[in-house]
Coordinates of C-alpha atoms in Angstrom, one line a residue:
X1 CA -69.4 26.0 -4.3
X2 CA -67.4 25.3 -1.2
X3 CA -69.1 23.4 1.6
X4 CA -69.2 25.0 5.0
X5 CA -66.7 22.4 6.2
X6 CA -64.2 23.3 3.4
X7 CA -64.8 27.0 4.2
X8 CA -64.2 26.3 7.9
X9 CA -61.0 24.4 7.1
X10 CA -59.8 27.1 4.7
X11 CA -60.4 29.7 7.4
X12 CA -58.5 27.6 9.8
X13 CA -55.5 27.4 7.5
X14 CA -55.6 31.2 7.0
X15 CA -55.7 31.8 10.7
X16 CA -52.7 29.6 11.1
X17 CA -50.9 31.5 8.4
X18 CA -51.7 34.9 9.9
X19 CA -50.6 33.7 13.3
X20 CA -47.3 32.6 11.8
X21 CA -46.8 35.9 10.1
X22 CA -47.7 37.8 13.2
X23 CA -45.2 35.7 15.2
X24 CA -42.4 36.6 12.7
X25 CA -43.4 40.3 12.8
X26 CA -43.4 40.2 16.6
X27 CA -39.9 38.9 16.5
X28 CA -38.8 41.6 14.0
X29 CA -40.4 44.4 16.0
X30 CA -37.9 47.0 17.0
X31 CA -37.2 46.7 20.7
X32 CA -38.2 49.3 23.2
X33 CA -35.7 52.0 23.9
X34 CA -33.4 51.2 26.8
X35 CA -33.8 53.9 29.4
X36 CA -31.2 55.1 32.0
X37 CA -31.7 57.5 34.9
X38 CA -29.1 60.2 34.5
X39 CA -27.3 61.7 37.5
X40 CA -27.2 65.4 38.5
X41 CA -26.5 67.7 35.5
X42 CA -22.9 68.6 35.1
X43 CA -22.1 72.2 36.3
X44 CA -20.5 74.5 33.7
X45 CA -18.6 77.4 35.2
X46 CA -18.5 80.9 33.7
X47 CA -15.6 81.7 31.3
X48 CA -13.6 79.3 29.1
X49 CA -15.0 75.8 28.5
X50 CA -14.4 72.7 26.4
X51 CA -16.1 70.2 24.2
X52 CA -14.8 66.6 24.2
X53 CA -14.8 64.8 20.9
X54 CA -14.7 61.0 20.6
X55 CA -13.5 59.7 17.2
X56 CA -14.6 56.4 15.6
X57 CA -14.6 53.8 18.4
X58 CA -15.5 50.7 16.2
X59 CA -12.2 48.9 16.7
X60 CA -12.4 49.1 20.5
X61 CA -15.5 46.8 20.3
X62 CA -14.9 44.5 17.4
X63 CA -12.9 41.5 18.6
X64 CA -9.9 43.6 19.5
X65 CA -9.4 44.4 15.7
X66 CA -6.1 45.9 15.0
X67 CA -5.1 45.8 18.6
X68 CA -7.9 48.0 19.9
X69 CA -9.5 47.1 23.3
X70 CA -12.6 48.1 25.2
X71 CA -10.3 49.5 27.9
X72 CA -9.3 52.3 25.5
X73 CA -13.0 53.3 25.1
X74 CA -13.6 53.2 28.9
X75 CA -10.4 55.3 29.5
X76 CA -11.8 58.0 27.3
X77 CA -15.1 58.1 29.1
X78 CA -13.5 57.9 32.5
X79 CA -11.2 60.8 31.6
X80 CA -14.2 63.0 30.6
X81 CA -16.0 62.2 33.8
X82 CA -13.0 62.8 36.0
X83 CA -12.0 66.0 34.2
X84 CA -15.4 67.5 33.6
X85 CA -14.9 70.2 36.3
X86 CA -11.2 70.8 35.7
X87 CA -11.6 71.3 32.0
X88 CA -15.1 72.8 32.3
X89 CA -16.5 70.3 29.7
X90 CA -19.9 71.5 28.5
X91 CA -20.6 68.9 25.9
X92 CA -19.4 65.6 24.4
X93 CA -19.7 64.6 20.7
X94 CA -19.1 61.2 19.1
X95 CA -18.1 61.2 15.5
X96 CA -19.9 58.0 14.5
X97 CA -18.9 54.4 13.8
X98 CA -19.7 53.7 17.4
X99 CA -19.6 50.0 16.5
X100 CA -18.0 48.1 13.7
X101 CA -20.9 45.9 12.5
X102 CA -24.1 47.7 13.3
X103 CA -27.1 45.3 13.5
X104 CA -25.2 42.3 12.2
X105 CA -26.9 39.5 14.1
X106 CA -23.5 37.8 14.8
X107 CA -22.0 40.7 16.6
X108 CA -24.8 43.1 17.5
X109 CA -25.4 42.0 21.1
X110 CA -21.7 42.2 22.2
X111 CA -20.8 45.4 20.3
X112 CA -23.8 47.4 21.3
X113 CA -23.7 46.2 24.9
X114 CA -20.1 47.4 25.2
X115 CA -21.0 50.7 23.5
X116 CA -23.8 51.5 25.9
X117 CA -21.8 50.3 28.8
X118 CA -19.1 52.8 28.0
X119 CA -21.2 55.7 26.9
X120 CA -23.7 55.5 29.7
X121 CA -20.7 56.4 31.8
X122 CA -21.4 60.0 30.6
X123 CA -24.7 59.9 32.4
X124 CA -23.7 59.0 35.9
X125 CA -22.6 60.0 38.5
X126 CA -23.1 63.3 36.7
X127 CA -24.9 63.8 33.5
X128 CA -22.7 65.4 30.8
X129 CA -24.7 66.4 27.7
X130 CA -23.7 64.3 24.8
X131 CA -24.7 63.4 21.2
X132 CA -23.8 60.6 18.8
X133 CA -23.4 60.6 15.0
X134 CA -24.6 57.6 13.1
X135 CA -21.8 56.3 11.0
X136 CA -21.8 53.8 8.1
X137 CA -20.7 51.0 10.4
X138 CA -23.7 51.7 12.7
X139 CA -26.0 51.0 9.8
X140 CA -26.8 47.5 8.5
X141 CA -26.0 46.8 5.8
X142 CA -23.3 49.4 6.1
X143 CA -23.6 52.6 4.0
X144 CA -27.4 52.8 3.7
X145 CA -29.3 55.4 5.7
X146 CA -32.8 54.4 4.5
X147 CA -32.6 50.8 3.3
X148 CA -30.3 49.9 6.1
X149 CA -31.3 49.5 9.8
X150 CA -30.1 51.3 13.0
X151 CA -32.2 49.2 15.3
X152 CA -29.6 48.8 18.1
X153 CA -28.5 52.4 17.9
X154 CA -32.1 53.4 18.6
X155 CA -32.5 50.7 21.2
X156 CA -29.7 52.2 23.4
X157 CA -29.6 55.8 22.1
X158 CA -33.1 56.4 20.9
X159 CA -35.5 59.3 21.2
X160 CA -37.1 58.1 24.5
X161 CA -33.6 57.6 26.0
X162 CA -32.8 61.3 25.7
X163 CA -36.3 62.8 25.7
X164 CA -36.9 65.0 28.7
X165 CA -33.3 65.7 29.3
X166 CA -32.7 69.5 29.5
X167 CA -30.2 69.5 26.6
X168 CA -32.2 67.3 24.1
X169 CA -33.7 69.4 21.3
X170 CA -35.4 67.0 18.9
X171 CA -35.0 64.6 16.0
X172 CA -35.7 64.0 12.4
X173 CA -38.3 61.5 11.3
X174 CA -39.3 58.7 13.5
X175 CA -36.0 57.8 15.1
X176 CA -32.9 59.4 16.6
X177 CA -30.5 58.8 13.7
X178 CA -30.4 62.6 13.1
X179 CA -31.1 64.9 16.0
X180 CA -30.0 68.0 17.8
X181 CA -29.0 69.2 21.3
X182 CA -29.0 72.6 22.9
X183 CA -26.5 73.8 25.5
X184 CA -25.0 77.0 26.8
X185 CA -21.4 77.8 27.9
X186 CA -19.1 80.8 28.0
X187 CA -22.1 83.1 27.9
X188 CA -23.1 81.7 24.4
X189 CA -26.1 79.5 23.4
X190 CA -25.2 76.6 21.1
X191 CA -26.9 74.0 19.0
X192 CA -25.2 70.7 18.1
X193 CA -26.8 69.3 15.0
X194 CA -26.2 65.6 14.1
X195 CA -26.8 64.3 10.5
X196 CA -26.8 60.6 9.8
X197 CA -24.3 59.2 7.3
X198 CA -25.9 59.2 3.8
X199 CA -23.2 59.0 1.2
X200 CA -25.5 57.2 -1.3
X201 CA -28.0 60.1 -1.1
X202 CA -31.0 58.0 -0.1
X203 CA -32.5 60.9 1.9
X204 CA -30.3 64.0 1.6
X205 CA -32.9 66.5 0.3
X206 CA -35.4 65.9 3.1
X207 CA -32.7 65.5 5.8
X208 CA -31.0 68.7 4.8
X209 CA -34.3 70.5 4.5
X210 CA -35.1 69.5 8.1
X211 CA -31.6 70.6 9.2
X212 CA -32.1 74.0 7.5
X213 CA -35.5 74.4 9.3
X214 CA -33.9 73.6 12.7
X215 CA -31.0 76.0 12.1
X216 CA -33.3 78.8 11.2
X217 CA -35.5 78.1 14.2
X218 CA -32.4 78.4 16.4
X219 CA -30.7 81.2 14.5
X220 CA -29.7 83.0 17.7
X221 CA -27.6 80.0 18.7
X222 CA -24.1 79.3 17.4
X223 CA -24.3 76.1 15.4
X224 CA -22.0 73.1 15.3
X225 CA -22.8 70.6 12.6
X226 CA -21.7 67.0 13.2
X227 CA -21.8 64.2 10.7
X228 CA -19.7 61.1 10.3
X229 CA -18.3 61.9 6.9
X230 CA -17.4 65.5 5.8
X231 CA -13.6 65.8 5.1
X232 CA -10.7 63.8 3.7
X233 CA -7.5 64.2 5.7
X234 CA -4.9 67.0 5.2
X235 CA -2.9 66.8 2.0
X236 CA 0.3 67.3 4.0
X237 CA 0.6 65.2 7.1
X238 CA 1.5 67.1 10.3
X239 CA 0.2 70.6 9.5
X240 CA -2.8 72.5 8.2
X241 CA -0.9 74.4 5.5
X242 CA -3.2 73.0 2.8
X243 CA -6.9 72.7 3.4
X244 CA -8.4 69.2 3.7
X245 CA -10.8 68.6 0.8
X246 CA -14.5 68.0 1.3
X247 CA -15.7 64.5 0.2
X248 CA -18.9 64.3 -1.8
X249 CA -21.2 64.1 1.3
X250 CA -19.4 66.9 3.0
X251 CA -19.7 69.1 0.0
X252 CA -23.4 68.4 -0.1
X253 CA -23.8 69.2 3.6
X254 CA -21.8 72.5 3.2
X255 CA -23.7 73.6 0.1
X256 CA -27.1 72.8 1.6
X257 CA -26.5 74.5 5.0
X258 CA -23.9 77.3 4.3
X259 CA -26.6 79.9 4.1
X260 CA -27.1 79.7 7.9
X261 CA -25.0 82.4 9.3
X262 CA -25.0 80.8 12.8
X263 CA -22.9 77.8 11.6
X264 CA -19.3 78.3 12.7
X265 CA -18.0 74.8 13.1
X266 CA -18.4 71.3 11.5
X267 CA -16.9 68.1 13.0
X268 CA -16.4 64.6 11.4
X269 CA -14.6 61.3 11.5
X270 CA -14.7 58.3 9.1
X271 CA -11.5 58.9 7.2
X272 CA -8.5 57.0 8.7
X273 CA -4.9 56.9 7.6
X274 CA -3.5 60.3 8.9
X275 CA -7.0 60.9 10.2
X276 CA -6.7 64.6 10.8
X277 CA -8.0 67.4 8.6
X278 CA -8.9 71.1 8.8
X279 CA -10.4 73.6 6.4
X280 CA -11.9 77.1 6.5
X281 CA -14.7 78.3 4.2
X282 CA -16.3 81.7 4.1
X283 CA -19.8 82.4 2.6
X284 CA -21.6 85.7 2.6
X285 CA -19.2 87.1 5.2
X286 CA -19.4 84.3 7.7
X287 CA -16.8 81.6 8.3
X288 CA -17.2 77.9 8.9
X289 CA -14.3 75.8 10.2
X290 CA -14.3 72.0 9.6
X291 CA -12.3 69.5 11.6
X292 CA -11.6 65.8 11.0
X293 CA -10.4 63.4 13.7
X294 CA -10.3 59.7 13.2
X295 CA -7.5 57.4 14.5
X296 CA -8.8 53.9 13.7
X297 CA -5.9 53.3 11.3
X298 CA -3.3 54.3 13.8
X299 CA -1.6 51.9 16.3
X300 CA -4.0 49.7 18.2
X301 CA -7.0 50.8 16.3
X302 CA -6.7 54.3 17.6
X303 CA -4.9 53.8 20.8
X304 CA -7.6 55.7 22.7
X305 CA -6.8 59.0 21.0
X306 CA -9.5 61.7 21.4
X307 CA -9.8 65.5 21.2
X308 CA -10.6 68.4 23.5
X309 CA -11.7 71.6 21.9
X310 CA -11.1 74.5 24.3
X311 CA -13.2 77.6 23.7
X312 CA -12.3 81.1 25.0
X313 CA -15.1 83.5 24.1
X314 CA -13.2 86.3 25.8
X315 CA -10.1 85.8 23.7
X316 CA -12.1 84.6 20.6
X317 CA -9.9 81.5 20.3
X318 CA -10.5 77.8 19.8
X319 CA -7.7 75.5 20.7
X320 CA -7.4 71.9 19.7
X321 CA -5.7 69.2 21.9
X322 CA -5.2 65.6 20.7
X323 CA -4.3 63.0 23.3
X324 CA -4.9 59.5 24.7
X325 CA -5.8 59.1 28.3
X326 CA -5.3 55.4 27.9
X327 CA -1.7 55.5 26.4
X328 CA -0.8 58.7 28.3
X329 CA 0.4 60.4 25.1
X330 CA -0.1 63.9 23.5
X331 CA 0.1 64.6 19.8
X332 CA 1.8 68.0 19.4
X333 CA 2.3 68.3 15.6
X334 CA 0.7 71.2 13.9
X335 CA -2.5 69.5 12.8
X336 CA -3.1 67.9 16.2
X337 CA -2.4 70.8 18.5
X338 CA -3.3 74.3 17.2
X339 CA -5.3 77.4 17.9
X340 CA -7.6 79.2 15.5
X341 CA -10.0 82.2 15.7
X342 CA -13.3 81.1 17.3
X343 CA -15.9 83.3 15.7

């Protein structure tokens, strides 16, 4: 039998151990979401409008890898703010791989600080609705949707950051890795649905089940599905004469969601090299157009290239423009500048 002194000493040791464990847990606790007060909502005029698309920005934040610089990222954001009225920009979508190393403790503070510094530029002086796709490089370790972490993404772009904004729709699970936004332009109501990168299929069945529920609940809205990885690049560089193939994750997304007749468009990044792809698929009489844009393998880690998708509901056209506000260049080949039927 233990004496009361031994029991007391043992209890003291346990208390010290619990205190140590609690201290470690406290250090590991996910930080509170960073909040930011947005400016006045951006005005969207009647008629034709545009959506700005930011391809992978990872090399603009990662030690000037491949010649990319933070100025290229800032130039993209500044251009969107300065041209919101002129181009009638209704929404901005980021294709993922916001950063290069996710929650890696060596680089996380610098990369995510720069990311939020750039992207919060969409919130003031006017608040332009925007959403972000979680790419494999935003996860740590990279590639893993469930067993990896997205702590810093949710610190700066979490649920509480967007909650209460008129365009924010909701999220999947307990964080903002997958979420959706609602906006209206050109006399049409839209939903932008973001799905986290999950090429290892750690959570696809539940995630796509949630996505189907959201799309059905918003069946009256035209739907744009955005995920980091959907397409490979075009088989022939410089034109859309042959359709870009789905990758495995893209095929899974398409097969899971194609029954929703409101989906008309899918957007992605992830695949460099040529970094441009386009395909058209029709299921039960409705057509889904998918677009790839990712310039990280180009000169200077992307050289600030981005896209503007111009919508004309009146003419039923969707026009693609690819350009760099940083380098003052336009890409005019047939898979960088082209027009297709909208709906």
